[in-house]
Coordinates of C-alpha atoms in Angstrom, one line a residue:
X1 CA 116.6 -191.2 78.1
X2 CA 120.0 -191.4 76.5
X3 CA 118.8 -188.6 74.0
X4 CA 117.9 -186.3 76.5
X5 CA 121.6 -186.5 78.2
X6 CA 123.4 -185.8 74.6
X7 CA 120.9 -183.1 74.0
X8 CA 122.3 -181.5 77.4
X9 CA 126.0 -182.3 76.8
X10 CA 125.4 -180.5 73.2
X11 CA 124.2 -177.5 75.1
X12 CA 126.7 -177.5 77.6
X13 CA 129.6 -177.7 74.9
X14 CA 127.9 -175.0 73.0
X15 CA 128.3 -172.7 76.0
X16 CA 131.9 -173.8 76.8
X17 CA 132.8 -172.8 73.2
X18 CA 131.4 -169.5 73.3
X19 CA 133.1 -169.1 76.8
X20 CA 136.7 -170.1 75.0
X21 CA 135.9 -167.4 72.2
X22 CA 135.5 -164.7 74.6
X23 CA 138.5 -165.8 76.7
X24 CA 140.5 -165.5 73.5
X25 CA 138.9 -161.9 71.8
X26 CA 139.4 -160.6 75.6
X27 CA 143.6 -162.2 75.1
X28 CA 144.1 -160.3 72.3
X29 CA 142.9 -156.9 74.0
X30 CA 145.0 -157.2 76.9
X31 CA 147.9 -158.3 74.8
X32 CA 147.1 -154.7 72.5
X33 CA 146.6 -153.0 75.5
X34 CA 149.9 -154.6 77.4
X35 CA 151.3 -153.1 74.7
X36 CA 150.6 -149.7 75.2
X37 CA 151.1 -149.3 78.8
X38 CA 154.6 -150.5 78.5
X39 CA 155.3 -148.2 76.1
X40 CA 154.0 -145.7 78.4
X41 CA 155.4 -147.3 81.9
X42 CA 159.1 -146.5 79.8
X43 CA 158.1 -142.8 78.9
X44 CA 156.9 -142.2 82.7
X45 CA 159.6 -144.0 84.0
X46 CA 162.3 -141.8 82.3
X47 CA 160.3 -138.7 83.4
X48 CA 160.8 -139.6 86.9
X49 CA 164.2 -140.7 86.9
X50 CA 165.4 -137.8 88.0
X51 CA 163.1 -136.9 90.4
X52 CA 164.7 -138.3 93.4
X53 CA 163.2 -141.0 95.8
X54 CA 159.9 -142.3 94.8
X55 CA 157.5 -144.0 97.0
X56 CA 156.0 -147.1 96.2
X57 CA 153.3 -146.1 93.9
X58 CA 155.7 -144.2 92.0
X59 CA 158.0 -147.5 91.7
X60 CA 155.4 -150.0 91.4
X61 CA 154.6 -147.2 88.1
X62 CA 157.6 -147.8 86.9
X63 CA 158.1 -151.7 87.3
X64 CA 154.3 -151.9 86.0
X65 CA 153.5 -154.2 88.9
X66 CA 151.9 -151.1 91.1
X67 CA 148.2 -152.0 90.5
X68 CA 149.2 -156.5 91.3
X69 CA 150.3 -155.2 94.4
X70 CA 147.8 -152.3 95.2
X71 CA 145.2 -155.6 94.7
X72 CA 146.8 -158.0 96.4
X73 CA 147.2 -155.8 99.7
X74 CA 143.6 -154.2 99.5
X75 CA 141.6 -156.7 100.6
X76 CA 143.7 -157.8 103.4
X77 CA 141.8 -157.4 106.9
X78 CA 142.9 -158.1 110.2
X79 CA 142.8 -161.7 110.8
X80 CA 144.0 -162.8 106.5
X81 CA 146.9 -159.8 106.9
X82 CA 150.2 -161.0 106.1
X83 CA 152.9 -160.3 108.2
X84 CA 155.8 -157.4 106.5
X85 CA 158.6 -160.3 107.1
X86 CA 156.7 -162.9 104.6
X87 CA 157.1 -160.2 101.7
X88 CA 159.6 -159.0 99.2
X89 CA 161.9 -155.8 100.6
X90 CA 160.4 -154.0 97.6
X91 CA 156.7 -154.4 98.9
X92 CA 157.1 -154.2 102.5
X93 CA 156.2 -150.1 102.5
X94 CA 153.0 -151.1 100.6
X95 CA 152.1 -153.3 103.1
X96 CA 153.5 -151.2 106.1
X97 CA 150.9 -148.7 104.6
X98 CA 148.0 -151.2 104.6
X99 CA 148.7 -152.3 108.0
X100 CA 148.6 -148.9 109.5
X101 CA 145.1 -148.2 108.5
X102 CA 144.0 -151.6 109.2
X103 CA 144.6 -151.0 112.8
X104 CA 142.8 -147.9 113.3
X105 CA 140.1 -150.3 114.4
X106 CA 139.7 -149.7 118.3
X107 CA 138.2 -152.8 120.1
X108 CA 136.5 -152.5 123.2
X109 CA 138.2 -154.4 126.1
X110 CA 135.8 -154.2 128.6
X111 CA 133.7 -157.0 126.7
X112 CA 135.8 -160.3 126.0
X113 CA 134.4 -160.0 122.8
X114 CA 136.6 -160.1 119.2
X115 CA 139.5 -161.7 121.2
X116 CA 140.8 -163.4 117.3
X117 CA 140.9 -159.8 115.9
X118 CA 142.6 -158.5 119.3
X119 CA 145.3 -160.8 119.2
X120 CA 145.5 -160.2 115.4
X121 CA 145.9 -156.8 115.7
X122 CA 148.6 -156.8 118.6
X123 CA 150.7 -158.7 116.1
X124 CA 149.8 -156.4 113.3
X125 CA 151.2 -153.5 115.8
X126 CA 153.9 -155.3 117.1
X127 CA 155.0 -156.2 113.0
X128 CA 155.0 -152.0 112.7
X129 CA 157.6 -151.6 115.4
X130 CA 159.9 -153.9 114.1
X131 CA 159.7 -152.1 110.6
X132 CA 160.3 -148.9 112.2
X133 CA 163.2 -150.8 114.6
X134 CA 164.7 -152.3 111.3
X135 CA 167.9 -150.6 109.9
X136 CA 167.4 -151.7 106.6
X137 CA 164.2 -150.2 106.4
X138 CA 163.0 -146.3 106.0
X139 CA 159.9 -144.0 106.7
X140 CA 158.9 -142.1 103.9
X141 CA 157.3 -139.0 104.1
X142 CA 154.4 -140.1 102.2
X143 CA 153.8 -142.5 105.3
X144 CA 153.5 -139.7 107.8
X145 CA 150.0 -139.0 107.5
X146 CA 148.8 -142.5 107.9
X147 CA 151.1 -143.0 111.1
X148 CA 149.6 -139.7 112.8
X149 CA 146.8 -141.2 111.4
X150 CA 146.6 -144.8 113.0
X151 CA 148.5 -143.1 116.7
X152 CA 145.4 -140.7 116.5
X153 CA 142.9 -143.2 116.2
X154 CA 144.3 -145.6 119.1
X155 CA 145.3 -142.9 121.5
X156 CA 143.5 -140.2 121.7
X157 CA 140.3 -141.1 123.5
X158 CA 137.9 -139.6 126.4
X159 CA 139.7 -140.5 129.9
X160 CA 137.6 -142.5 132.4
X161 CA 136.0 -140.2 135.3
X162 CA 138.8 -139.9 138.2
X163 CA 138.6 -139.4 141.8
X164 CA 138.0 -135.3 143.0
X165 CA 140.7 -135.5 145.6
X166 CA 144.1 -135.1 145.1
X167 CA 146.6 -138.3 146.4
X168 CA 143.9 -140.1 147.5
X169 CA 145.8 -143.5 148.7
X170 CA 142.2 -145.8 149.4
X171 CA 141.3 -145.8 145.7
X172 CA 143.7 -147.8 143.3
X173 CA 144.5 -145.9 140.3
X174 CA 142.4 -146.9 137.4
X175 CA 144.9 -149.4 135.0
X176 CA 143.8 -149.0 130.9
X177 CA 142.5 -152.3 129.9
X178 CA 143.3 -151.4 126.2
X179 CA 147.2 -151.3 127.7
X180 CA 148.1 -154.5 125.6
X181 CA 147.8 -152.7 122.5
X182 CA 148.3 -148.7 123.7
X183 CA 151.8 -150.0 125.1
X184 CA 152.5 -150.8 121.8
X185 CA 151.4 -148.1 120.0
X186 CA 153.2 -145.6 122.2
X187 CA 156.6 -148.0 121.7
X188 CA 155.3 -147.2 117.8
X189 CA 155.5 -143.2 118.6
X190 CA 158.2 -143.5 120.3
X191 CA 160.0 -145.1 117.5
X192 CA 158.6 -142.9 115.0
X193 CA 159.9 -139.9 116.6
X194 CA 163.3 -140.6 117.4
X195 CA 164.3 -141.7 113.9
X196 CA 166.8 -140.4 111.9
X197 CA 164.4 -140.5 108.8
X198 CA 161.6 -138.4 110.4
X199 CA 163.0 -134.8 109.8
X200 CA 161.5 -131.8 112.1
X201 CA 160.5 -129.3 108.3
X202 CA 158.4 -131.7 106.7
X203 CA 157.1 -133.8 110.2
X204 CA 155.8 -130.3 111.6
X205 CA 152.9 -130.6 109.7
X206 CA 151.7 -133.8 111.3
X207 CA 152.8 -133.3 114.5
X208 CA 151.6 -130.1 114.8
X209 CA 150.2 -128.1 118.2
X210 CA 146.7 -130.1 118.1
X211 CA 148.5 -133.2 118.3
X212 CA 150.6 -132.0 121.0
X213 CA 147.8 -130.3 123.4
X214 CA 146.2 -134.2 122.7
X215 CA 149.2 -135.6 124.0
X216 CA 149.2 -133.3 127.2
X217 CA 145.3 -134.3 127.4
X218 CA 146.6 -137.7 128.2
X219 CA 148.8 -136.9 131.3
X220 CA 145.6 -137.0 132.6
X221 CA 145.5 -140.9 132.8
X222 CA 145.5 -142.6 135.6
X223 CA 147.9 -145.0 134.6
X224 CA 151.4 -144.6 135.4
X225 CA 152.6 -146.5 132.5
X226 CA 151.0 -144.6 130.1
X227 CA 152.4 -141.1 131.7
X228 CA 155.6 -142.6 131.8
X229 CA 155.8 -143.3 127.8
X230 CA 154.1 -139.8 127.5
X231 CA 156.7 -138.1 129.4
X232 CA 159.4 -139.6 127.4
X233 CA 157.5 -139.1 124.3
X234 CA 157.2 -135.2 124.9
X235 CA 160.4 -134.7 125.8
X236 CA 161.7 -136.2 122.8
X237 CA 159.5 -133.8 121.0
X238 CA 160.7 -131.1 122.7
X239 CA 164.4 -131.9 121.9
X240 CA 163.7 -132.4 117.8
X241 CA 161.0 -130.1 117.2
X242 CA 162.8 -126.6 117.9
X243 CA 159.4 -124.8 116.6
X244 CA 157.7 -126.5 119.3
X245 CA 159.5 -125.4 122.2
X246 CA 157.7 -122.5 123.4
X247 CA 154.6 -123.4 122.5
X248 CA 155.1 -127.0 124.8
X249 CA 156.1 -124.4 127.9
X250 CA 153.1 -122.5 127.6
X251 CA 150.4 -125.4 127.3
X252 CA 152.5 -127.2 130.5
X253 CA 152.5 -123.1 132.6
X254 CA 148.1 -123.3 131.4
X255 CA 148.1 -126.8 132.4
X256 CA 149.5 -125.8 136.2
X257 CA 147.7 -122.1 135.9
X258 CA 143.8 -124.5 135.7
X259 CA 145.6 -125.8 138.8
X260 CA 146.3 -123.5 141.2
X261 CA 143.7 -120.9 140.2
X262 CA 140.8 -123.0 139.4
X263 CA 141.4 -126.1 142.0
X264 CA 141.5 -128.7 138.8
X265 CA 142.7 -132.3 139.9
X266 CA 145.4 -133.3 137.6
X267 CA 147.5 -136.7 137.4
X268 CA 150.5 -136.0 135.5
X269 CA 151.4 -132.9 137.3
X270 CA 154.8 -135.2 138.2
X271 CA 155.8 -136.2 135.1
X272 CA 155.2 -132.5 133.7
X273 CA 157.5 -131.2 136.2
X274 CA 160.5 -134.1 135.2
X275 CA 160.2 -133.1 131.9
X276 CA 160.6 -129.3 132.9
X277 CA 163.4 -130.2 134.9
X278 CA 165.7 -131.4 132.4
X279 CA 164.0 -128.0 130.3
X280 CA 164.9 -125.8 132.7
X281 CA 168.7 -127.4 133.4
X282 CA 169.4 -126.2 129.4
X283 CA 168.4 -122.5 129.9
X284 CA 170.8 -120.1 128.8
X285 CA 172.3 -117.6 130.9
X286 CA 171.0 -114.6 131.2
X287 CA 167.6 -116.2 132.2
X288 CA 164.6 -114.9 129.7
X289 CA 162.2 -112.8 131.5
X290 CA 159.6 -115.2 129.7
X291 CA 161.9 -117.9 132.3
X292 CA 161.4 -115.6 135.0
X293 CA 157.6 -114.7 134.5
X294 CA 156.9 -118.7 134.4
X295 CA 158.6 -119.5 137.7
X296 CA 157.1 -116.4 139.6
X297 CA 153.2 -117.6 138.4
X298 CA 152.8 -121.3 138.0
X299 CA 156.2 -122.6 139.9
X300 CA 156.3 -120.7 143.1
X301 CA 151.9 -120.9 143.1
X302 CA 152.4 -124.5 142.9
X303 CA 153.3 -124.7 146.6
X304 CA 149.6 -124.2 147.7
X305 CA 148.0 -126.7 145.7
X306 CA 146.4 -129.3 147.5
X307 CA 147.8 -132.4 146.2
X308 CA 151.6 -130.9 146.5
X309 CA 152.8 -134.2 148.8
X310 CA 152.1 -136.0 145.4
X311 CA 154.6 -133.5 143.2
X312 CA 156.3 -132.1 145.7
X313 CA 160.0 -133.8 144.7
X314 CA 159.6 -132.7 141.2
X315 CA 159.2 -129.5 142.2
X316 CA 161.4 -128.7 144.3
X317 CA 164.4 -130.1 141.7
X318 CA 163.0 -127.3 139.0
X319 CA 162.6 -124.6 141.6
X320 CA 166.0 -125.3 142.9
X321 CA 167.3 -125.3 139.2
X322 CA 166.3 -121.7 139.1
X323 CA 168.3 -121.0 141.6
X324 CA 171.4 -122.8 140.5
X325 CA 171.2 -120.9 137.6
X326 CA 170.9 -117.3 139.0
X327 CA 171.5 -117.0 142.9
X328 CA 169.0 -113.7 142.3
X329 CA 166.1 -116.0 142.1
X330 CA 167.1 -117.3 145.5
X331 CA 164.8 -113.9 146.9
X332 CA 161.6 -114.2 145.1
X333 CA 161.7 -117.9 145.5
X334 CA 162.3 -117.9 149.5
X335 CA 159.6 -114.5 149.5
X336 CA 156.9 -117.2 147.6
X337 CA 157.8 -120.1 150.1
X338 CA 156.5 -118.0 153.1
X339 CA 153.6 -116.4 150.7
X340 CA 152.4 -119.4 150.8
X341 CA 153.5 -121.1 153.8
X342 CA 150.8 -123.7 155.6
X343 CA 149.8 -123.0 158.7
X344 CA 147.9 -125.7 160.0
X345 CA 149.1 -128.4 157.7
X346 CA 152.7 -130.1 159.8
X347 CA 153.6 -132.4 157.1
X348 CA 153.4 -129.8 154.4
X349 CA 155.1 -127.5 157.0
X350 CA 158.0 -130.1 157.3
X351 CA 158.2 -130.6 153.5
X352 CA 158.5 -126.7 152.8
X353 CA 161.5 -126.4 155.3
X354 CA 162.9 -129.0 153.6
X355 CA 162.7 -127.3 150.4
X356 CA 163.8 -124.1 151.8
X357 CA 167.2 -125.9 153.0
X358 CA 167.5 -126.2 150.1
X359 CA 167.5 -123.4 148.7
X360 CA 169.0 -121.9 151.4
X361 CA 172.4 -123.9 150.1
X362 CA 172.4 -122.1 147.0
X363 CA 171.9 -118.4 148.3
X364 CA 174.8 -115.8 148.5
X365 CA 175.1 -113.5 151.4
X366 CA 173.9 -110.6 149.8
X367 CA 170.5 -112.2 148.7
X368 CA 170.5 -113.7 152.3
X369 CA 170.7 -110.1 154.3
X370 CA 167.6 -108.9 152.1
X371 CA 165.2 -111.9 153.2
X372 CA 166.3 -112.9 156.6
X373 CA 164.3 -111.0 158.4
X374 CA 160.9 -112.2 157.5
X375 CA 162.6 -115.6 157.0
X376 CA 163.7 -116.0 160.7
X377 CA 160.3 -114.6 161.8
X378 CA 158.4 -117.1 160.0
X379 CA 161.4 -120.4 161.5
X380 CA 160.7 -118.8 165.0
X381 CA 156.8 -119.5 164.6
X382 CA 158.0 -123.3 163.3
X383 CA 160.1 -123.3 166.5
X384 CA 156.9 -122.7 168.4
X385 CA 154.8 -125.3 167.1
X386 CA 152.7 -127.7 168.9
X387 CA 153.8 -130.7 166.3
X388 CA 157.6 -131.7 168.0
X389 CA 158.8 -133.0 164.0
X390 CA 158.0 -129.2 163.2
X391 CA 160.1 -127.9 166.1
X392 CA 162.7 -130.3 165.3
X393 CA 163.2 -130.4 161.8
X394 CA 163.5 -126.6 162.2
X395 CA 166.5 -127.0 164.4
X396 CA 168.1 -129.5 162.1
X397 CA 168.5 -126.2 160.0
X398 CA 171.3 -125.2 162.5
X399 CA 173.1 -128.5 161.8
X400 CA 173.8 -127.3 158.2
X401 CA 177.3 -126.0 157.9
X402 CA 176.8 -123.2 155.3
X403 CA 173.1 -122.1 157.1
X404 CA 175.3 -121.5 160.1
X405 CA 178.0 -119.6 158.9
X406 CA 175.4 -117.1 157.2
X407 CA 173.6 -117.3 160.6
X408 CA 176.6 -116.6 162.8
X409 CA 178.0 -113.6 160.4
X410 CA 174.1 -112.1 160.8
X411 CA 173.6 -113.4 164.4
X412 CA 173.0 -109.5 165.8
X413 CA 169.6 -109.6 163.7
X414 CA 168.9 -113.3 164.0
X415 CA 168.9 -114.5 167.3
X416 CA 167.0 -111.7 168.9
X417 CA 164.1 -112.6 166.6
X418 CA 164.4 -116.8 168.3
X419 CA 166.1 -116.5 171.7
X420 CA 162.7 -116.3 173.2
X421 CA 161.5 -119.5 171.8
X422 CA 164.7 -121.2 172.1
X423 CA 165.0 -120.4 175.5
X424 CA 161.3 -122.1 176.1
X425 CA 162.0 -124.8 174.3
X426 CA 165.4 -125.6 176.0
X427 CA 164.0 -125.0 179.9
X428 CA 160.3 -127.0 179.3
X429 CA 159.4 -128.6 176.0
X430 CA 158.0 -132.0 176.6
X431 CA 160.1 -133.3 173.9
X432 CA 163.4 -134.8 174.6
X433 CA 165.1 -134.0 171.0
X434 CA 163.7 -130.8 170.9
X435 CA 164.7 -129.8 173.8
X436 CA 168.4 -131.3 173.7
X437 CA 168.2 -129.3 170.1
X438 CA 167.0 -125.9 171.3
X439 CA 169.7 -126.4 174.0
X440 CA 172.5 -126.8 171.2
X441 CA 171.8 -123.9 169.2
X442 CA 172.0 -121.6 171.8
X443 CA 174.9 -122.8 173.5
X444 CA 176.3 -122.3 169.4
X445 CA 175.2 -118.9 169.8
X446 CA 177.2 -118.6 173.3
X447 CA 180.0 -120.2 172.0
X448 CA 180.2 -117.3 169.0
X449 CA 179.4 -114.3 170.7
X450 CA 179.1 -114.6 174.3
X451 CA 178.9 -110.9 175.2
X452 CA 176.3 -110.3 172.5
X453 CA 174.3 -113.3 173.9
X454 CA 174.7 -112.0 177.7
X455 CA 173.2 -108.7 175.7
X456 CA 170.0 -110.5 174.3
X457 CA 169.5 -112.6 177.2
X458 CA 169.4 -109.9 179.2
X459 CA 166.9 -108.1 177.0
X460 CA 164.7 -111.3 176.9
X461 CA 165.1 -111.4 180.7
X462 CA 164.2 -107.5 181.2
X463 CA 161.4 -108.0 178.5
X464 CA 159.8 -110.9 180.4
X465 CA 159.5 -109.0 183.8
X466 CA 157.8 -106.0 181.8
X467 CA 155.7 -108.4 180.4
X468 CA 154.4 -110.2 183.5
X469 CA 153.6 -107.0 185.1
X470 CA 151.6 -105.7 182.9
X471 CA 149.6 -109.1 183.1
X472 CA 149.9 -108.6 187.0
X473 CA 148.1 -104.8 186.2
X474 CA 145.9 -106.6 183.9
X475 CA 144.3 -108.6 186.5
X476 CA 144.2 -106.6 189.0
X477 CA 142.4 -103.7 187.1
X478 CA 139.7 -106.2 186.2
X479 CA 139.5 -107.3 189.7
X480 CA 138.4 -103.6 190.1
X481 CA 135.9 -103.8 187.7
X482 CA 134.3 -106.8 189.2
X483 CA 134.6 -105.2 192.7
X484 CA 132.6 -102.4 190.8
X485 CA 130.3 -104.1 189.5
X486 CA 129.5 -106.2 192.3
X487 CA 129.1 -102.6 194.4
X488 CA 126.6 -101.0 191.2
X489 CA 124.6 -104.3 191.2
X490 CA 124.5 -106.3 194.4
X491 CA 121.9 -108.9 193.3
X492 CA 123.3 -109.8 189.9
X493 CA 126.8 -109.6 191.2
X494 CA 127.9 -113.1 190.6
X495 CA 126.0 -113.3 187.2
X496 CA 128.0 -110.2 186.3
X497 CA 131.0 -111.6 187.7
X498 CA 130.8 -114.4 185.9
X499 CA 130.4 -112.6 182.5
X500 CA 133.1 -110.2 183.0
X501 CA 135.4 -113.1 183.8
X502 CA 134.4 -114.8 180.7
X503 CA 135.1 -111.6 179.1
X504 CA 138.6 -111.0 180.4
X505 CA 139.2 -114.9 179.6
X506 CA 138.1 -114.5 175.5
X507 CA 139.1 -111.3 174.7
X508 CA 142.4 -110.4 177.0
X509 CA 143.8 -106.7 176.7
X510 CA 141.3 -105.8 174.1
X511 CA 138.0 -107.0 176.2
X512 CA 140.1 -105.2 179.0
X513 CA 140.3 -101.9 177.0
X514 CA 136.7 -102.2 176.1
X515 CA 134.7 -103.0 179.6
X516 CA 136.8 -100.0 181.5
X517 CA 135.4 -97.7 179.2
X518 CA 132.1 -98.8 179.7
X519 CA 132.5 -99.6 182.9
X520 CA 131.3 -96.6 185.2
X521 CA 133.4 -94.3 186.8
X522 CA 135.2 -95.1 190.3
X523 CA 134.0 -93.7 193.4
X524 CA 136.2 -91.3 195.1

């Protein structure tokens, strides 16, 4: 029994002594071969000395410790990765490296599934923006591609189905569950874009017009965070990327033109038009006629989209920007507001008078003369509405200093285009504001001109007679025509009464005009 036991300790000392002759034939290669690659790692080292700034392969080449650390960062995954702060300065870009592509792995949050490698990953991300935050710390250029590379992979992603109507206020927006990690990488963009080591010439070929019409795919969301960090993001790529510029403006004006022409719902309409705002305030003077062309067809067009209560600040600031810049775009703007004016719609009505106080502000007299005409036309029909807020927040127009002044140094063409409504309004609206309001401006008017008023007044007055006797002669030529018909037709003459007063009733001067030339003939 004792036998057999020696017999296999002998064998197993015969194997360890082969193992220690291997071990030492395989020592003396590496030595040999240790060797040679230093001699080498010298000769590449001084070739690249004067190469400028390497990036870590090229240093860990020259140090001869590029392939340790190549090893020791490959297999790291998400849950054994090492954070950058428990590493050497020297390998922390190495390491930056491997952590961007380990978190190009998306995760599911609908499912509380892979919650260690979640949480794992938000530190991984969270590690990132501090390296980019760090002052001691720089982005290479070698490291663009795999930080467009990991932002890719995490943000651009199909957008959950959304509601069809515009500002619907039941629904809740739909929040991104993911939000816990996109936050961060969109604080990683952010970073990434505003540093002083990311230069426009060689970043143009990362962030490049595909990754830009991606980014505008996103204002999409439904999340109000995330179109807040894209709005910021953009406009910072706006201000850097100079190459960029006009290319942004005309994926935003394509963005608004699928809008207006094509009825599509979009969220981030909003935050498109902040961003243009600020755009818009750096124009140069002259304006562009590229400027001009994208206010005339996707600004002003913008007004009769369906969802405008939900933009409807926004633009108004970059319309109104237009106009601070050149009082000349005060015409086509005013010309576009009544193009597209609501008619049945009284909150939209109030919000476009609103709008066109505002612009109003800016105008010079000249510019005023050529569109007050149609303007006042269009403010006497808001003087006549049935809604009292859209009578009254047109006479709240008067109660602006510099409206009034243009008013009162045009009043011969103004206010014989609203006396007549005024005047209604002041004697029998069933409003108490409106009708203290309509009483105001025209005793403004008085106070101005009184001769010219006594003038108008009496023109209303003469024009109001004429009218009420041709409605007198109205009705008493169709009580003729019923007398007649009555006389052709005595046994259907109350069915035919009956439908000629229906008649007179729908159609008025034109059913009139009609029936007495069918009607027969009168008897002498």
């Amino acid at each position: 029994m004792f036998g057999g036991f020696r017999k296999k300790d002998k064998n197993k000392a015969s194997r360890q002594a082969a193992a220690a002759a291997a071990a030492a034939n395989s020592s003396s290669n590496s030595s040999s071969s240790s060797s040679a690659s230093g001699n080498g790692a010298s000769g590449s080292s001084g070739n690249n000395s004067g190469g400028g700034s390497q990036g870590p392969a090229g240093s860990a080449g020259a140090n001869g410790s590029g392939a340790a650390g190549d090893d020791r960062f490959a297999g790291l995954t998400l849950l054994s990765a090492m954070s950058l702060k428990d590493v050497s300065p020297s390998e922390q870009p190495r390491l930056f490296v491997r952590h961007l592509k380990l978190c190009h792995e998306t995760f599911d949050f609908q499912e509380l599934t892979h919650l260690k490698e979640k949480e794992a990953k938000r530190l991984l991300l969270l590690g990132l923006v501090d390296y980019l935050n760090n002052p001691n710390t720089h982005v290479h250029e070698y490291m663009f591609p795999d930080i467009i590379s990991m932002v890719s992979a995490n943000l651009f992603r199909a957008l959950p189905p959304r509601n069809d109507l515009w500002g619907d206020e039941e629904d809740e927006p739909m929040m991104e569950l993911a939000w816990p990690h996109l936050q961060i990488v969109y604080e990683f963009l952010l970073r990434f874009v505003v540093s002083g080591d990311v230069e426009p010439k060689p970043a143009k070929k990362y962030i490049s017009h595909a990754f830009v019409l991606q980014l505008l795919g996103l204002f999409n969301s439904e999340d109000l965070r995330e179109r807040d960090y894209l709005k910021t993001i953009l406009h910072r790529i706006y201000g850097k990327f100079m190459a960029l510029r006009a290319f942004i403006r005309k994926a935003i004006a394509n963005i608004f033109l699928g809008c207006i022409y094509f009825g599509d719902h979009h969220n981030g309409i909003a935050e498109l038009l902040e961003i243009l705002g600020s755009i818009i305030n750096g124009f140069a003077l002259p304006l562009k006629a590229e400027h001009k062309r994208f206010l005339n067809t996707s600004l002003i067009p913008l007004h009769k989209v369906q969802g405008l209560a939900t933009f409807q600040q926004q633009l108004e600031y970059c319309v109104t920007q237009f106009v601070e810049k050149d009082n000349k775009m005060a015409e086509p703007v005013v010309r576009g507001l009544l193009r597209y004016w609501p008619e049945v719609n009284s909150p939209k009505q109030c919000q476009f008078l609103h709008e066109l106080e505002e612009i109003l502000e800016l105008i010079q007299l000249q510019e005023f003369r050529v569109i007050m005409v149609p303007l006042f036309r269009r403010i006497a029909q808001c003087l006549d509405s049935q809604h009292f807020q859209v009578a009254e927040r047109t006479l709240l127009l008067w109660n602006n200093d510099y409206l009034f002044t243009l008013v009162t140094q045009n009043r011969r063409e103004i206010l014989p285009l609203v006396f007549d409504v005024l005047k209604r309004n002041a004697d029998e609206h069933w409003n108490s504001n409106v009708q203290t309001l309509s009483q105001n401006v025209l005793k403004a008017f008085q106070d101005t001109d009184k001769q010219f008023y006594d003038e108008v007044q009496c023109a209303s007055k003469a024009a109001s007679e004429k009218r009420a006797d041709a409605a007198v002669e109205r009705s008493q030529l169709w009580d003729a025509i019923c007398n007649q018909v009555a006389v052709a037709s005595p046994s259907s003459s109350s069915s035919a009464t009956a439908s000629v007063a229906s008649a007179s009733s729908t159609y008025g001067a034109a059913g009139a005009s009609q029936s007495n030339a069918a009607a027969p003939p009168r008897a002498p």
